[in-house]
Amino acid sequence: MSKHSVVTMPGDGIGNQVLPEALRVLKAVGFDAEYIPADIGWECWRNEGNALPERTIDLLARHKLGLFGAITSKPNKEAQAELKPELQGKGLVYYSPIVTMRQKFNLDICMRPCIGFTGNPLNYIRKRVDDDYDEPEIDTTVFRQNTEGMYAGIEWTNPPENVRAALNSHPRFKAFASVPGPDMAVSVRIITRSAARRIVTAAFDYAKKRGFKGVTICEKPNVVRETSGMMEETAKEVARNYPGIALWSTNIDAQLMWLNKNPEDYNVIVASNLFGDILSDAFAGLVGGLGFAASGNIGDEVAVFEPTHGSAPKYAELDPPIVNPIAMILSAVMMLEHVGENDKAKRIKDAISTVVKEGKVRTYDMMRISGGAKSISQGAASTIKMTDAILAKL
Ligand code: NAI
Ligand code: MG
């Protein structure tokens, strides 16, 4: 029997191109695992009216570890139109399978490393006063609360009477009291102390493991006093358990300015759902963007690792595939670290580092050319060639 079992969910579009590449690398490095393929995504929606079938949920519950590629999601009207005829008009509603998965298994900790590889032409550079350039070493990991806040999905256009009545009881609502219901949309931002504690603790544990001096809580407590206030207050509480690691506090707006000026100053940032999503994409843009952005959705029992990118439908049919498999491979690396296979994780990271540094094999995104069938004839490596190059360094 294998030591580990991993549910593999390639999903849609380029998910089907990159996930097999990550498996090639995991096999090459000798990860002792059995892989259990599972269905997720658009075809499941069209044929079954559910993008995350129960059988996939069961497999995740049983095996606890998942690797996920990407899914396609479409606006409600299109989603309805693409349902197979027998399922149409039955009141089925499309829900994002990844959001459902996060909520179902309480995958409340989202970890998004944004770590630059030396020699990546997509890395952030900064002009110096002597007109030369600096390329700061960026090693930032964003801890994003994954299940609450602005993405909890508790929202209305034209809020029902009882909600409206509750809002009316707030003195600040006077300013909106005369707005007709259909002209008003309301989203509720809920933060709970226990979830705040878990995400902040995850950030501090990571800082401790990596030997970093501090953790930055990035919110907006001076304006969003209650919810951001609870995040910050909880962070202060948790910080007391980590003597020697400082807690810094920044506001989301200022932080985005600082990351453009001094991104190397931030190693660990923790934030609520929406702010964490924004921060992690913004930092990822400094170290190569979607081709390099990996993430882990981590709960107490189950953990699922996935690249940040989506299904990139415009490239999904190209043969050979052209997209960068590194984000997916780095997601597999995160999975290895999660299960304590740190040597294997390091070997893969080192192999990627060498390939990027040598710069001989680059997918189209790393060459700053547009994607498409022509990119190969312009010298870009295919998805498979990139993986081959990484395998050769292992
Ligand atoms: P996307 O991430 O799929 O692609 C945006 C663009 O980024 C692509 O057209 C391509 O130019 C580039 N790109 C993405 N991955 C790349 C890679 N590995 N290598 C090189 N270049 C890469 O986002 P988009 O186009 O907004 O959405 C497409 C579909 O994916 C939609 O249906 C959307 O809902 C879904 N989506 C799914 C996500 C998930 O599965 N977690 C996340 C984001 C979007
Ligand atoms: Mg995002």
PDB file of N, CA and C and ligand atoms in Angstrom, residues 14 18 68-74 98 290-291 306-315 323-324 364-365, ligand 1:
ATOM      1  N   ILE A  14      -7.337  24.164 -18.968  1.00  0.00           N
ATOM      2  CA  ILE A  14      -5.912  23.864 -18.783  1.00  0.00           C
ATOM      3  C   ILE A  14      -5.637  23.097 -17.488  1.00  0.00           C
ATOM      4  N   VAL A  18      -2.208  20.871 -16.927  1.00  0.00           N
ATOM      5  CA  VAL A  18      -1.152  21.089 -15.927  1.00  0.00           C
ATOM      6  C   VAL A  18      -1.137  20.028 -14.826  1.00  0.00           C
ATOM      7  N   PHE A  68      -5.926  19.975  -7.165  1.00  0.00           N
ATOM      8  CA  PHE A  68      -7.001  20.467  -8.013  1.00  0.00           C
ATOM      9  C   PHE A  68      -6.397  21.324  -9.120  1.00  0.00           C
ATOM     10  N   GLY A  69      -6.908  21.188 -10.350  1.00  0.00           N
ATOM     11  CA  GLY A  69      -6.411  21.986 -11.468  1.00  0.00           C
ATOM     12  C   GLY A  69      -7.118  23.321 -11.525  1.00  0.00           C
ATOM     13  N   ALA A  70      -8.221  23.388 -12.248  1.00  0.00           N
ATOM     14  CA  ALA A  70      -8.993  24.623 -12.350  1.00  0.00           C
ATOM     15  C   ALA A  70     -10.379  24.269 -12.847  1.00  0.00           C
ATOM     16  N   ILE A  71     -11.304  25.169 -12.612  1.00  0.00           N
ATOM     17  CA  ILE A  71     -12.643  24.968 -13.163  1.00  0.00           C
ATOM     18  C   ILE A  71     -13.033  26.183 -13.993  1.00  0.00           C
ATOM     19  N   THR A  72     -14.045  25.957 -14.826  1.00  0.00           N
ATOM     20  CA  THR A  72     -14.659  27.048 -15.573  1.00  0.00           C
ATOM     21  C   THR A  72     -15.949  27.397 -14.861  1.00  0.00           C
ATOM     22  N   SER A  73     -16.210  28.676 -14.674  1.00  0.00           N
ATOM     23  CA  SER A  73     -17.563  29.013 -14.245  1.00  0.00           C
ATOM     24  C   SER A  73     -18.083  30.120 -15.149  1.00  0.00           C
ATOM     25  N   LYS A  74     -19.392  30.143 -15.309  1.00  0.00           N
ATOM     26  CA  LYS A  74     -20.002  31.105 -16.240  1.00  0.00           C
ATOM     27  C   LYS A  74     -21.183  31.776 -15.562  1.00  0.00           C
ATOM     28  N   ILE A  98     -15.207  25.087  -6.076  1.00  0.00           N
ATOM     29  CA  ILE A  98     -14.066  25.313  -5.182  1.00  0.00           C
ATOM     30  C   ILE A  98     -14.528  26.058  -3.924  1.00  0.00           C
ATOM     31  N   LEU A 290       0.374  34.515 -12.860  1.00  0.00           N
ATOM     32  CA  LEU A 290      -0.419  33.289 -12.762  1.00  0.00           C
ATOM     33  C   LEU A 290       0.365  32.014 -13.054  1.00  0.00           C
ATOM     34  N   GLY A 291       1.384  32.098 -13.851  1.00  0.00           N
ATOM     35  CA  GLY A 291       2.183  30.909 -14.155  1.00  0.00           C
ATOM     36  C   GLY A 291       3.002  30.425 -12.968  1.00  0.00           C
ATOM     37  N   GLU A 306      -3.899  23.932  -5.148  1.00  0.00           N
ATOM     38  CA  GLU A 306      -4.302  24.324  -6.505  1.00  0.00           C
ATOM     39  C   GLU A 306      -3.537  25.546  -6.964  1.00  0.00           C
ATOM     40  N   PRO A 307      -3.289  25.641  -8.276  1.00  0.00           N
ATOM     41  CA  PRO A 307      -2.759  26.904  -8.779  1.00  0.00           C
ATOM     42  C   PRO A 307      -3.832  27.977  -8.657  1.00  0.00           C
ATOM     43  N   THR A 308      -3.416  29.232  -8.570  1.00  0.00           N
ATOM     44  CA  THR A 308      -4.383  30.324  -8.451  1.00  0.00           C
ATOM     45  C   THR A 308      -5.139  30.555  -9.765  1.00  0.00           C
ATOM     46  N   HIS A 309      -4.492  30.193 -10.881  1.00  0.00           N
ATOM     47  CA  HIS A 309      -5.121  30.513 -12.174  1.00  0.00           C
ATOM     48  C   HIS A 309      -6.376  29.670 -12.418  1.00  0.00           C
ATOM     49  N   GLY A 310      -7.145  30.108 -13.408  1.00  0.00           N
ATOM     50  CA  GLY A 310      -8.352  29.402 -13.784  1.00  0.00           C
ATOM     51  C   GLY A 310      -8.108  28.468 -14.960  1.00  0.00           C
ATOM     52  N   SER A 311      -9.158  28.208 -15.732  1.00  0.00           N
ATOM     53  CA  SER A 311      -9.101  27.173 -16.761  1.00  0.00           C
ATOM     54  C   SER A 311      -8.615  27.690 -18.120  1.00  0.00           C
ATOM     55  N   ALA A 312      -8.347  28.997 -18.201  1.00  0.00           N
ATOM     56  CA  ALA A 312      -7.840  29.627 -19.438  1.00  0.00           C
ATOM     57  C   ALA A 312      -8.389  28.968 -20.706  1.00  0.00           C
ATOM     58  N   PRO A 313      -9.704  29.047 -20.936  1.00  0.00           N
ATOM     59  CA  PRO A 313     -10.328  28.299 -22.047  1.00  0.00           C
ATOM     60  C   PRO A 313      -9.690  28.578 -23.403  1.00  0.00           C
ATOM     61  N   LYS A 314      -9.163  29.798 -23.584  1.00  0.00           N
ATOM     62  CA  LYS A 314      -8.645  30.095 -24.934  1.00  0.00           C
ATOM     63  C   LYS A 314      -7.410  29.263 -25.274  1.00  0.00           C
ATOM     64  N   TYR A 315      -6.751  28.687 -24.259  1.00  0.00           N
ATOM     65  CA  TYR A 315      -5.575  27.852 -24.531  1.00  0.00           C
ATOM     66  C   TYR A 315      -5.836  26.368 -24.326  1.00  0.00           C
ATOM     67  N   VAL A 323       0.631  26.432 -21.783  1.00  0.00           N
ATOM     68  CA  VAL A 323       0.619  27.170 -20.508  1.00  0.00           C
ATOM     69  C   VAL A 323       1.721  26.684 -19.569  1.00  0.00           C
ATOM     70  N   ASN A 324       2.038  27.537 -18.631  1.00  0.00           N
ATOM     71  CA  ASN A 324       3.129  27.274 -17.685  1.00  0.00           C
ATOM     72  C   ASN A 324       2.652  26.289 -16.599  1.00  0.00           C
ATOM     73  N   TYR A 364       5.576  30.661 -22.812  1.00  0.00           N
ATOM     74  CA  TYR A 364       5.335  31.952 -23.475  1.00  0.00           C
ATOM     75  C   TYR A 364       5.223  33.112 -22.496  1.00  0.00           C
ATOM     76  N   ASP A 365       4.583  32.845 -21.333  1.00  0.00           N
ATOM     77  CA  ASP A 365       4.390  33.929 -20.364  1.00  0.00           C
ATOM     78  C   ASP A 365       5.732  34.449 -19.853  1.00  0.00           C
TER      79      ASP A 365
HETATM   80  P1  NAI B   1      -7.539  32.374 -16.041  1.00  0.00           P
HETATM   81  O1  NAI B   1      -6.667  32.312 -14.852  1.00  0.00           O
HETATM   82  O2  NAI B   1      -8.120  31.100 -16.496  1.00  0.00           O
HETATM   83  O3  NAI B   1      -6.726  32.965 -17.260  1.00  0.00           O
HETATM   84  C1  NAI B   1      -6.380  34.325 -17.440  1.00  0.00           C
HETATM   85  C2  NAI B   1      -5.193  34.434 -18.375  1.00  0.00           C
HETATM   86  O4  NAI B   1      -4.014  34.215 -17.637  1.00  0.00           O
HETATM   87  C3  NAI B   1      -5.160  33.367 -19.448  1.00  0.00           C
HETATM   88  O5  NAI B   1      -5.884  33.711 -20.562  1.00  0.00           O
HETATM   89  C4  NAI B   1      -3.681  33.293 -19.734  1.00  0.00           C
HETATM   90  O6  NAI B   1      -3.332  34.378 -20.557  1.00  0.00           O
HETATM   91  C5  NAI B   1      -3.082  33.495 -18.381  1.00  0.00           C
HETATM   92  N1  NAI B   1      -2.784  32.222 -17.687  1.00  0.00           N
HETATM   93  C6  NAI B   1      -3.547  31.559 -16.780  1.00  0.00           C
HETATM   94  N2  NAI B   1      -2.927  30.463 -16.356  1.00  0.00           N
HETATM   95  C7  NAI B   1      -1.736  30.429 -16.988  1.00  0.00           C
HETATM   96  C8  NAI B   1      -0.620  29.534 -16.968  1.00  0.00           C
HETATM   97  N3  NAI B   1      -0.616  28.432 -16.188  1.00  0.00           N
HETATM   98  N4  NAI B   1       0.415  29.815 -17.760  1.00  0.00           N
HETATM   99  C9  NAI B   1       0.440  30.876 -18.539  1.00  0.00           C
HETATM  100  N5  NAI B   1      -0.557  31.766 -18.608  1.00  0.00           N
HETATM  101  C10 NAI B   1      -1.640  31.539 -17.836  1.00  0.00           C
HETATM  102  O7  NAI B   1      -8.689  33.431 -15.720  1.00  0.00           O
HETATM  103  P2  NAI B   1      -9.977  33.887 -16.586  1.00  0.00           P
HETATM  104  O8  NAI B   1      -9.643  33.923 -18.038  1.00  0.00           O
HETATM  105  O9  NAI B   1     -10.458  35.092 -15.931  1.00  0.00           O
HETATM  106  O10 NAI B   1     -11.048  32.749 -16.337  1.00  0.00           O
HETATM  107  C11 NAI B   1     -11.208  31.599 -17.160  1.00  0.00           C
HETATM  108  C12 NAI B   1     -12.135  30.634 -16.444  1.00  0.00           C
HETATM  109  O11 NAI B   1     -11.493  30.141 -15.263  1.00  0.00           O
HETATM  110  C13 NAI B   1     -13.444  31.273 -15.994  1.00  0.00           C
HETATM  111  O12 NAI B   1     -14.485  30.369 -16.230  1.00  0.00           O
HETATM  112  C14 NAI B   1     -13.240  31.500 -14.508  1.00  0.00           C
HETATM  113  O13 NAI B   1     -14.447  31.472 -13.805  1.00  0.00           O
HETATM  114  C15 NAI B   1     -12.346  30.341 -14.131  1.00  0.00           C
HETATM  115  N6  NAI B   1     -11.500  30.545 -12.960  1.00  0.00           N
HETATM  116  C16 NAI B   1     -11.313  29.464 -12.141  1.00  0.00           C
HETATM  117  C17 NAI B   1     -10.479  29.538 -11.054  1.00  0.00           C
HETATM  118  C18 NAI B   1     -10.250  28.290 -10.267  1.00  0.00           C
HETATM  119  O14 NAI B   1     -10.462  27.213 -10.759  1.00  0.00           O
HETATM  120  N7  NAI B   1      -9.786  28.374  -9.046  1.00  0.00           N
HETATM  121  C19 NAI B   1      -9.781  30.776 -10.702  1.00  0.00           C
HETATM  122  C20 NAI B   1      -9.971  31.829 -11.674  1.00  0.00           C
HETATM  123  C21 NAI B   1     -10.824  31.704 -12.735  1.00  0.00           C
END
